[in-house]
Amino acid sequence: MKITVIDYGLSNLLSVRRAFEYFGAEVEITGSRSRILSAKALVLPGVGAFKDGMAGLSGLSLADAIADKCAVGTPLLGICLGMQMLFDESDEFGRHRGLGLIPGRVERIPGVDTDGAPQRVPHVGWAPVLPPQKRGGSFRGTVFEDVPPGGELYFVHSYEAKPAYDAHRLADTVYGGRRLCAAAQKGSVIGCQFHPEKSGKLGLSVIHRYLILCEAAH
């Protein structure tokens, strides 16, 4: 399976490439609009600020190309900042429009926990992932199929995505007594707030399941 990783200047591309190549995928890293429009499956990684990420995509005329590909069912996996940019907007350093592929917005993680005690932001480290309450406690049929509820994955983020609809909430994590969205999905568009490429065997299992999804789409 060929995976096209979108390069817009704000990504840790080497670790993402290695994670997909571990399963035998052919990986192309590109910022070319034409290459992205011809891709069979996409990955949108990212680190940094939402505004800078969207500026990087827009500067390469990639935002509408990504939207066009997703509109025809091309699989897309967004990672960390890449997940956040899938949503409608973010309030990070002002209000900024996203790709609008999953309804919802991105907001700063509260600086206090549910008891009112100060908590560290960003949220950094290994944290459990859980099926959203609406999913009945199961990851069956998703890219988390091989992740046991409560299994830990690696997070680094100061902002949380908030899907507008529970149906698009794929996995949660818990920080400061609150459930935060760890992953979201609408159709063939999937976002992971954690870094699967840095999350050991469980993270690799998510990548493997995404590759299976991509194969099924073709």
Coordinates of N, CA and C in Angstrom, one line a residue:
M1 N 0.8 -1.2 0.0 CA 0.0 0.0 0.0 C 0.9 1.2 0.0
K2 N 0.6 2.2 -0.8 CA 1.3 3.5 -0.9 C 0.6 4.5 0.0
I3 N 1.4 5.1 0.9 CA 0.9 6.1 1.8 C 1.6 7.5 1.4
T4 N 0.8 8.5 1.3 CA 1.3 9.8 1.0 C 1.3 10.7 2.2
V5 N 2.5 11.0 2.7 CA 2.6 11.9 3.9 C 2.7 13.3 3.5
I6 N 1.9 14.2 4.0 CA 1.8 15.6 3.6 C 2.9 16.4 4.4
D7 N 3.8 17.0 3.6 CA 4.9 17.8 4.2 C 4.6 19.3 4.0
Y8 N 4.3 20.0 5.0 CA 4.0 21.4 4.9 C 4.9 22.2 5.9
G9 N 6.0 21.5 6.4 CA 7.0 22.2 7.1 C 6.9 22.2 8.6
L10 N 5.9 21.5 9.2 CA 5.7 21.4 10.6 C 5.5 20.0 11.1
S11 N 6.3 19.1 10.7 CA 6.1 17.7 10.9 C 7.4 16.9 11.3
N12 N 7.2 15.9 12.2 CA 8.3 15.0 12.4 C 8.1 13.8 11.5
L13 N 8.7 14.0 10.3 CA 8.4 13.0 9.2 C 9.1 11.7 9.3
L14 N 10.3 11.7 9.8 CA 11.1 10.5 9.8 C 10.4 9.4 10.7
S15 N 10.0 9.7 11.9 CA 9.3 8.7 12.7 C 8.0 8.2 12.1
V16 N 7.3 9.1 11.5 CA 6.0 8.7 10.8 C 6.4 7.7 9.6
R17 N 7.4 8.1 8.8 CA 7.8 7.2 7.7 C 8.1 5.8 8.2
R18 N 9.0 5.8 9.3 CA 9.4 4.5 9.8 C 8.3 3.6 10.3
A19 N 7.3 4.2 10.9 CA 6.2 3.5 11.5 C 5.4 2.8 10.4
F20 N 5.2 3.5 9.3 CA 4.4 2.9 8.2 C 5.3 1.9 7.4
E21 N 6.5 2.2 7.3 CA 7.4 1.2 6.6 C 7.6 -0.1 7.4
Y22 N 7.4 0.0 8.7 CA 7.5 -1.2 9.5 C 6.5 -2.3 9.0
F23 N 5.4 -1.8 8.5 CA 4.4 -2.8 8.0 C 4.4 -3.0 6.5
G24 N 5.5 -2.5 5.9 CA 5.8 -2.8 4.5 C 5.1 -1.8 3.5
A25 N 4.6 -0.7 4.1 CA 4.0 0.3 3.2 C 5.0 1.1 2.5
E26 N 4.7 1.5 1.3 CA 5.5 2.4 0.5 C 5.1 3.8 0.9
V27 N 6.1 4.7 1.3 CA 5.8 6.0 1.9 C 6.4 7.1 1.0
E28 N 5.5 8.0 0.5 CA 6.0 9.1 -0.2 C 5.7 10.4 0.7
I29 N 6.7 11.2 0.9 CA 6.6 12.4 1.6 C 6.7 13.6 0.6
T30 N 5.6 14.4 0.6 CA 5.5 15.4 -0.4 C 4.7 16.6 0.0
G31 N 5.0 17.8 -0.5 CA 4.2 19.0 -0.4 C 3.7 19.4 -1.7
S32 N 3.7 18.5 -2.7 CA 3.2 18.8 -4.0 C 1.7 18.6 -4.1
R33 N 1.0 19.6 -4.6 CA -0.4 19.5 -4.7 C -0.8 18.4 -5.7
S34 N -0.1 18.3 -6.8 CA -0.5 17.3 -7.8 C -0.3 15.9 -7.2
R35 N 0.8 15.7 -6.4 CA 1.0 14.4 -5.9 C 0.0 14.0 -4.9
I36 N -0.4 15.0 -4.1 CA -1.5 14.7 -3.1 C -2.8 14.5 -3.8
L37 N -3.1 15.1 -4.9 CA -4.4 14.9 -5.6 C -4.4 13.5 -6.2
S38 N -3.2 12.9 -6.4 CA -3.2 11.6 -7.0 C -3.0 10.5 -6.0
A39 N -3.0 10.8 -4.7 CA -2.7 9.9 -3.7 C -3.8 8.9 -3.4
K40 N -3.5 7.7 -3.0 CA -4.5 6.7 -2.6 C -4.9 6.7 -1.2
A41 N -3.9 7.2 -0.3 CA -4.2 7.4 1.1 C -3.3 8.4 1.7
L42 N -3.7 9.2 2.6 CA -3.0 10.4 3.1 C -2.8 10.3 4.6
V43 N -1.6 10.9 5.0 CA -1.3 11.1 6.4 C -1.0 12.6 6.6
L44 N -1.6 13.2 7.6 CA -1.3 14.6 7.9 C -0.8 14.7 9.3
P45 N 0.6 14.6 9.4 CA 1.2 14.8 10.8 C 1.3 16.3 11.1
G46 N 1.8 16.6 12.3 CA 2.1 18.0 12.6 C 2.4 18.2 14.0
V47 N 3.2 19.2 14.3 CA 3.5 19.7 15.6 C 3.6 21.2 15.5
G48 N 3.2 21.9 16.6 CA 3.2 23.3 16.6 C 1.8 23.9 16.7
A49 N 1.7 25.2 16.3 CA 0.5 26.0 16.5 C -0.4 25.8 15.3
F50 N -1.7 25.8 15.6 CA -2.8 25.6 14.6 C -2.7 26.7 13.5
K51 N -2.5 27.9 13.8 CA -2.4 29.0 12.8 C -1.2 28.7 11.9
D52 N -0.1 28.3 12.4 CA 1.1 28.1 11.5 C 0.8 26.9 10.6
G53 N 0.2 25.8 11.2 CA -0.1 24.7 10.4 C -1.0 25.0 9.2
M54 N -2.1 25.7 9.5 CA -3.0 26.1 8.4 C -2.4 27.0 7.4
A55 N -1.5 27.9 7.9 CA -0.8 28.8 6.9 C 0.2 28.0 6.0
G56 N 0.8 26.9 6.6 CA 1.7 26.1 5.8 C 0.9 25.3 4.7
L57 N -0.3 24.8 5.1 CA -1.1 24.1 4.1 C -1.6 25.1 3.0
S58 N -2.1 26.3 3.4 CA -2.6 27.2 2.5 C -1.5 27.8 1.6
G59 N -0.3 28.0 2.1 CA 0.8 28.5 1.3 C 1.2 27.6 0.2
L60 N 0.9 26.3 0.4 CA 1.2 25.3 -0.7 C 0.0 24.9 -1.5
S61 N -1.1 25.6 -1.3 CA -2.4 25.4 -1.9 C -2.8 23.9 -1.7
L62 N -2.7 23.5 -0.4 CA -3.0 22.1 -0.1 C -4.3 21.9 0.6
A63 N -4.8 23.0 1.3 CA -6.0 22.9 2.1 C -7.2 22.4 1.3
D64 N -7.4 23.0 0.1 CA -8.6 22.6 -0.7 C -8.3 21.3 -1.4
A65 N -7.0 21.0 -1.7 CA -6.7 19.7 -2.3 C -7.0 18.5 -1.3
I66 N -6.7 18.7 -0.1 CA -7.0 17.7 1.0 C -8.5 17.6 1.1
A67 N -9.2 18.7 1.1 CA -10.7 18.6 1.2 C -11.3 17.9 0.0
D68 N -10.8 18.2 -1.1 CA -11.3 17.5 -2.4 C -11.0 16.0 -2.3
K69 N -9.9 15.6 -1.8 CA -9.6 14.1 -1.8 C -10.5 13.5 -0.7
C70 N -10.7 14.1 0.4 CA -11.6 13.5 1.4 C -13.0 13.4 1.0
A71 N -13.4 14.4 0.1 CA -14.8 14.4 -0.4 C -15.1 13.2 -1.2
V72 N -14.1 12.6 -1.8 CA -14.3 11.4 -2.7 C -13.9 10.1 -1.9
G73 N -13.7 10.2 -0.6 CA -13.5 9.0 0.2 C -12.1 8.6 0.3
T74 N -11.1 9.4 0.0 CA -9.7 9.0 0.2 C -9.4 9.0 1.7
P75 N -8.9 7.9 2.2 CA -8.5 7.8 3.6 C -7.5 8.9 4.0
L76 N -7.7 9.5 5.2 CA -6.8 10.5 5.7 C -6.6 10.2 7.2
L77 N -5.4 10.2 7.7 CA -5.1 10.1 9.1 C -4.4 11.3 9.5
G78 N -5.0 12.1 10.4 CA -4.3 13.3 11.0 C -3.7 12.9 12.4
I79 N -2.5 13.4 12.6 CA -1.8 13.1 13.8 C -1.5 14.4 14.6
C80 N -1.8 14.5 15.9 CA -1.5 15.6 16.8 C -2.1 16.9 16.2
L81 N -1.2 17.8 15.8 CA -1.7 19.0 15.1 C -2.5 18.7 13.9
G82 N -2.1 17.7 13.2 CA -2.8 17.2 12.0 C -4.3 16.8 12.3
M83 N -4.5 16.2 13.5 CA -5.9 16.0 13.9 C -6.6 17.2 14.1
Q84 N -6.0 18.2 14.9 CA -6.7 19.4 15.2 C -7.2 20.2 14.0
M85 N -6.3 20.2 12.9 CA -6.6 20.9 11.7 C -7.8 20.3 10.9
L86 N -8.2 19.1 11.3 CA -9.3 18.5 10.6 C -10.6 19.2 11.0
F87 N -10.6 19.9 12.1 CA -11.9 20.5 12.6 C -12.1 21.9 12.0
D88 N -13.3 22.4 12.4 CA -13.7 23.7 11.8 C -12.9 24.9 12.2
E89 N -12.5 25.0 13.5 CA -11.7 26.1 13.9 C -11.0 25.9 15.2
S90 N -10.1 26.8 15.5 CA -9.3 26.7 16.8 C -9.2 28.1 17.4
D91 N -9.2 28.2 18.7 CA -9.0 29.5 19.4 C -7.5 29.6 19.9
E92 N -6.6 28.9 19.3 CA -5.2 29.0 19.7 C -4.6 30.3 19.1
F93 N -4.2 31.2 20.0 CA -3.6 32.5 19.5 C -4.6 33.2 18.6
G94 N -5.8 33.3 19.0 CA -6.8 33.9 18.1 C -7.7 32.8 17.5
R95 N -8.7 33.3 16.7 CA -9.6 32.3 16.1 C -9.2 32.1 14.7
H96 N -9.0 30.8 14.3 CA -8.5 30.4 13.0 C -9.3 29.3 12.4
R97 N -9.6 29.4 11.2 CA -10.4 28.3 10.5 C -9.5 27.1 10.2
G98 N -10.1 25.9 10.3 CA -9.4 24.7 10.0 C -9.9 24.1 8.7
L99 N -9.7 22.8 8.4 CA -10.1 22.2 7.2 C -11.6 21.9 7.1
G100 N -12.2 21.8 8.2 CA -13.7 21.6 8.2 C -14.1 20.2 7.8
L101 N -13.3 19.2 8.1 CA -13.6 17.9 7.7 C -14.3 17.1 8.7
I102 N -14.2 17.5 10.0 CA -14.9 17.0 11.1 C -15.6 18.1 11.8
P103 N -16.9 18.2 12.0 CA -17.5 19.3 12.7 C -17.0 19.4 14.2
G104 N -16.7 20.6 14.6 CA -16.3 20.8 15.9 C -15.2 21.9 16.0
R105 N -14.7 22.1 17.2 CA -13.6 23.1 17.3 C -12.5 22.7 18.3
V106 N -11.5 23.4 18.4 CA -10.3 23.1 19.2 C -10.1 24.2 20.2
E107 N -10.1 23.8 21.5 CA -10.0 24.7 22.6 C -8.8 24.4 23.5
R108 N -8.4 25.3 24.3 CA -7.3 25.1 25.2 C -7.7 24.2 26.4
I109 N -6.9 23.2 26.8 CA -7.1 22.4 27.9 C -7.2 23.3 29.2
P110 N -8.1 23.1 30.0 CA -8.2 24.0 31.2 C -7.0 23.9 32.1
G111 N -6.6 25.0 32.7 CA -5.4 25.0 33.6 C -5.7 24.5 35.0
V112 N -6.9 24.1 35.3 CA -7.2 23.5 36.6 C -8.0 22.1 36.3
D113 N -7.8 21.2 37.3 CA -8.6 19.9 37.2 C -10.0 20.1 37.7
T114 N -10.7 19.0 37.7 CA -12.1 19.1 38.1 C -12.3 19.4 39.5
D115 N -11.3 19.3 40.4 CA -11.4 19.7 41.8 C -10.9 21.2 42.0
G116 N -10.5 21.8 40.9 CA -10.1 23.2 41.0 C -8.6 23.4 41.2
A117 N -7.9 22.3 41.3 CA -6.4 22.4 41.5 C -5.7 22.7 40.2
P118 N -4.6 23.5 40.3 CA -3.8 23.8 39.1 C -3.3 22.5 38.4
Q119 N -3.3 22.4 37.1 CA -2.7 21.3 36.4 C -1.8 21.7 35.3
R120 N -0.9 20.9 35.0 CA 0.1 21.3 34.0 C -0.6 21.3 32.6
V121 N -0.3 22.3 31.8 CA -0.7 22.4 30.4 C 0.6 22.9 29.7
P122 N 1.1 22.1 28.8 CA 0.5 21.0 28.0 C 0.4 19.7 28.8
H123 N -0.5 18.9 28.3 CA -0.6 17.5 28.8 C 0.4 16.7 28.0
V124 N 1.4 16.2 28.7 CA 2.5 15.5 28.1 C 2.7 14.1 28.8
G125 N 2.8 13.1 28.0 CA 3.1 11.8 28.6 C 2.2 10.7 28.2
W126 N 2.4 9.5 28.8 CA 1.5 8.4 28.5 C 0.2 8.5 29.2
A127 N -0.9 8.2 28.5 CA -2.2 8.3 29.1 C -3.1 7.3 28.5
P128 N -4.1 6.8 29.3 CA -5.0 5.8 28.8 C -6.0 6.3 27.8
V129 N -6.3 5.4 26.9 CA -7.4 5.7 25.9 C -8.6 4.7 26.2
L130 N -9.8 5.3 26.1 CA -11.0 4.6 26.4 C -12.0 4.8 25.3
P131 N -12.9 3.8 25.1 CA -14.0 4.0 24.2 C -14.9 5.1 24.7
P132 N -15.4 6.0 23.9 CA -16.4 7.0 24.4 C -17.6 6.2 24.9
Q133 N -18.3 6.9 25.9 CA -19.4 6.3 26.5 C -20.5 5.9 25.6
K134 N -20.6 6.6 24.5 CA -21.7 6.3 23.5 C -21.4 5.1 22.7
R135 N -20.1 4.6 22.8 CA -19.8 3.4 22.0 C -19.9 2.1 22.8
G136 N -20.4 2.2 24.0 CA -20.7 1.0 24.8 C -19.5 0.3 25.3
G137 N -18.3 1.0 25.4 CA -17.2 0.4 26.0 C -16.4 -0.5 25.1
S138 N -16.5 -0.4 23.7 CA -15.8 -1.2 22.8 C -15.2 -0.4 21.7
F139 N -14.0 -0.9 21.3 CA -13.3 -0.3 20.1 C -13.5 -1.2 18.9
R140 N -14.4 -2.2 18.9 CA -14.6 -3.1 17.8 C -14.9 -2.4 16.5
G141 N -14.3 -2.8 15.4 CA -14.6 -2.2 14.1 C -13.9 -0.9 13.9
T142 N -12.9 -0.5 14.7 CA -12.2 0.8 14.5 C -10.7 0.6 14.4
V143 N -10.0 1.6 14.2 CA -8.5 1.5 14.1 C -7.9 1.2 15.5
F144 N -8.8 1.2 16.6 CA -8.3 0.9 17.9 C -8.7 -0.6 18.3
E145 N -9.0 -1.3 17.3 CA -9.4 -2.7 17.5 C -8.5 -3.5 18.4
D146 N -7.2 -3.3 18.2 CA -6.2 -4.0 19.0 C -5.6 -3.3 20.2
V147 N -6.3 -2.2 20.6 CA -5.9 -1.5 21.8 C -6.9 -1.8 22.9
P148 N -6.5 -2.4 24.0 CA -7.4 -2.7 25.1 C -7.8 -1.4 25.8
P149 N -9.1 -1.3 26.1 CA -9.5 -0.1 26.8 C -8.7 0.1 28.1
G150 N -8.1 1.4 28.2 CA -7.2 1.7 29.2 C -5.8 1.6 28.8
G151 N -5.5 1.0 27.6 CA -4.1 1.0 27.1 C -3.6 2.4 27.0
E152 N -2.3 2.6 27.2 CA -1.7 3.9 27.2 C -1.0 4.3 25.9
L153 N -1.2 5.5 25.5 CA -0.5 6.0 24.3 C 0.1 7.4 24.7
Y154 N 1.0 7.9 23.8 CA 1.8 9.0 24.1 C 1.2 10.3 23.6
F155 N 0.9 11.3 24.5 CA 0.3 12.6 24.1 C 1.3 13.8 24.4
V156 N 1.2 14.8 23.6 CA 1.8 16.1 23.8 C 0.9 17.1 23.2
H157 N 0.1 17.8 24.0 CA -0.8 18.8 23.5 C -1.3 19.7 24.6
S158 N -1.5 21.0 24.2 CA -2.1 22.0 25.0 C -3.6 22.3 24.7
Y159 N -4.0 21.8 23.5 CA -5.4 22.1 23.1 C -6.1 20.8 22.8
E160 N -7.4 20.8 23.0 CA -8.2 19.6 22.8 C -9.2 19.8 21.7
A161 N -9.4 18.8 20.9 CA -10.5 18.9 19.9 C -11.8 18.5 20.5
K162 N -12.8 19.2 20.2 CA -14.2 18.9 20.7 C -15.1 18.7 19.5
P163 N -15.3 17.4 19.2 CA -16.3 17.1 18.1 C -17.7 17.6 18.4
A164 N -18.3 18.2 17.4 CA -19.7 18.7 17.6 C -20.7 17.6 17.8
Y165 N -20.4 16.4 17.3 CA -21.3 15.2 17.4 C -20.7 14.0 18.1
D166 N -21.3 13.4 19.0 CA -20.8 12.3 19.7 C -20.4 11.1 18.7
A167 N -21.2 11.1 17.6 CA -20.9 10.0 16.6 C -19.5 10.0 16.0
H168 N -18.9 11.2 16.1 CA -17.6 11.4 15.5 C -16.5 11.2 16.5
R169 N -16.8 10.9 17.8 CA -15.8 10.7 18.8 C -15.4 9.3 18.8
L170 N -14.1 9.0 18.6 CA -13.7 7.7 18.4 C -13.0 7.1 19.6
A171 N -12.3 7.9 20.4 CA -11.6 7.5 21.6 C -11.4 8.7 22.5
D172 N -11.4 8.4 23.8 CA -11.1 9.5 24.8 C -9.9 9.1 25.6
T173 N -9.3 10.2 26.2 CA -8.3 10.0 27.2 C -8.8 10.8 28.5
V174 N -8.1 10.6 29.6 CA -8.6 11.3 30.8 C -7.4 12.2 31.3
Y175 N -7.7 13.4 31.6 CA -6.6 14.3 32.2 C -7.3 15.3 33.1
G176 N -6.8 15.3 34.3 CA -7.4 16.2 35.3 C -8.8 15.9 35.7
G177 N -9.2 14.6 35.5 CA -10.6 14.2 35.8 C -11.6 14.4 34.7
R178 N -11.1 15.0 33.6 CA -12.0 15.2 32.4 C -11.7 14.2 31.3
R179 N -12.7 13.9 30.6 CA -12.5 13.1 29.3 C -12.2 14.1 28.2
L180 N -11.0 13.9 27.6 CA -10.6 14.7 26.4 C -10.7 13.8 25.2
C181 N -11.0 14.3 24.0 CA -11.1 13.5 22.8 C -9.6 13.1 22.4
A182 N -9.4 11.8 22.3 CA -8.1 11.3 21.9 C -8.1 10.9 20.4
A183 N -9.3 10.7 19.8 CA -9.3 10.4 18.4 C -10.8 10.7 17.9
A184 N -10.9 11.0 16.7 CA -12.2 11.3 16.1 C -12.2 10.7 14.7
Q185 N -13.4 10.5 14.2 CA -13.5 9.9 12.8 C -14.9 10.3 12.2
K186 N -14.8 10.8 11.0 CA -16.0 11.0 10.1 C -15.7 10.3 8.8
G187 N -16.4 9.2 8.5 CA -16.2 8.5 7.3 C -14.7 8.0 7.2
S188 N -14.0 8.3 6.2 CA -12.6 7.8 6.0 C -11.6 8.8 6.6
V189 N -12.1 9.8 7.2 CA -11.2 10.8 7.9 C -11.0 10.5 9.3
I190 N -9.8 10.3 9.8 CA -9.5 9.9 11.2 C -8.5 10.8 11.7
G191 N -8.6 11.2 13.0 CA -7.6 12.0 13.6 C -7.2 11.4 15.0
C192 N -5.9 11.4 15.3 CA -5.4 10.9 16.5 C -4.7 12.0 17.2
Q193 N -5.1 12.4 18.4 CA -4.4 13.5 19.2 C -3.0 13.0 19.7
F194 N -2.9 11.7 20.0 CA -1.7 11.2 20.5 C -0.8 10.9 19.2
H195 N 0.5 10.5 19.5 CA 1.4 10.2 18.5 C 1.5 8.6 18.3
P196 N 0.8 8.0 17.4 CA 0.9 6.6 17.3 C 2.3 6.1 16.9
E197 N 3.1 6.9 16.2 CA 4.4 6.6 15.8 C 5.4 6.6 17.0
K198 N 5.0 7.1 18.1 CA 5.8 7.2 19.3 C 5.2 6.4 20.5
S199 N 4.2 5.6 20.2 CA 3.5 5.0 21.3 C 3.7 3.5 21.3
G200 N 4.8 3.0 20.9 CA 5.1 1.6 21.1 C 4.2 0.7 20.3
K201 N 4.0 -0.6 20.8 CA 3.3 -1.6 20.1 C 1.8 -1.2 19.9
L202 N 1.2 -0.5 20.9 CA -0.2 -0.1 20.7 C -0.3 0.9 19.7
G203 N 0.6 1.9 19.6 CA 0.5 2.9 18.6 C 0.7 2.3 17.2
L204 N 1.6 1.4 17.1 CA 1.8 0.7 15.8 C 0.6 -0.1 15.4
S205 N -0.2 -0.6 16.4 CA -1.4 -1.3 16.0 C -2.4 -0.4 15.4
V206 N -2.5 0.8 15.8 CA -3.4 1.8 15.2 C -3.0 2.1 13.8
I207 N -1.7 2.2 13.5 CA -1.2 2.4 12.2 C -1.5 1.2 11.3
H208 N -1.3 0.0 11.9 CA -1.6 -1.2 11.1 C -3.1 -1.2 10.7
R209 N -4.0 -0.9 11.7 CA -5.4 -0.9 11.4 C -5.8 0.1 10.3
Y210 N -5.1 1.3 10.4 CA -5.3 2.3 9.4 C -4.9 1.8 8.0
L211 N -3.8 1.1 7.9 CA -3.4 0.5 6.6 C -4.4 -0.5 6.1
I212 N -5.0 -1.3 7.0 CA -6.0 -2.3 6.6 C -7.2 -1.5 6.1
L213 N -7.6 -0.4 6.7 CA -8.7 0.4 6.2 C -8.4 1.0 4.8
C214 N -7.1 1.4 4.6 CA -6.7 2.0 3.3 C -6.8 0.9 2.2
E215 N -6.4 -0.3 2.6 CA -6.4 -1.4 1.6 C -7.9 -1.7 1.2
A216 N -8.8 -1.7 2.2 CA -10.2 -2.0 2.0 C -10.8 -0.9 1.1
A217 N -10.3 0.3 1.2 CA -10.9 1.4 0.4 C -10.6 1.3 -1.1
H218 N -9.6 0.4 -1.4 CA -9.2 0.2 -2.8 C -9.3 -1.2 -3.2

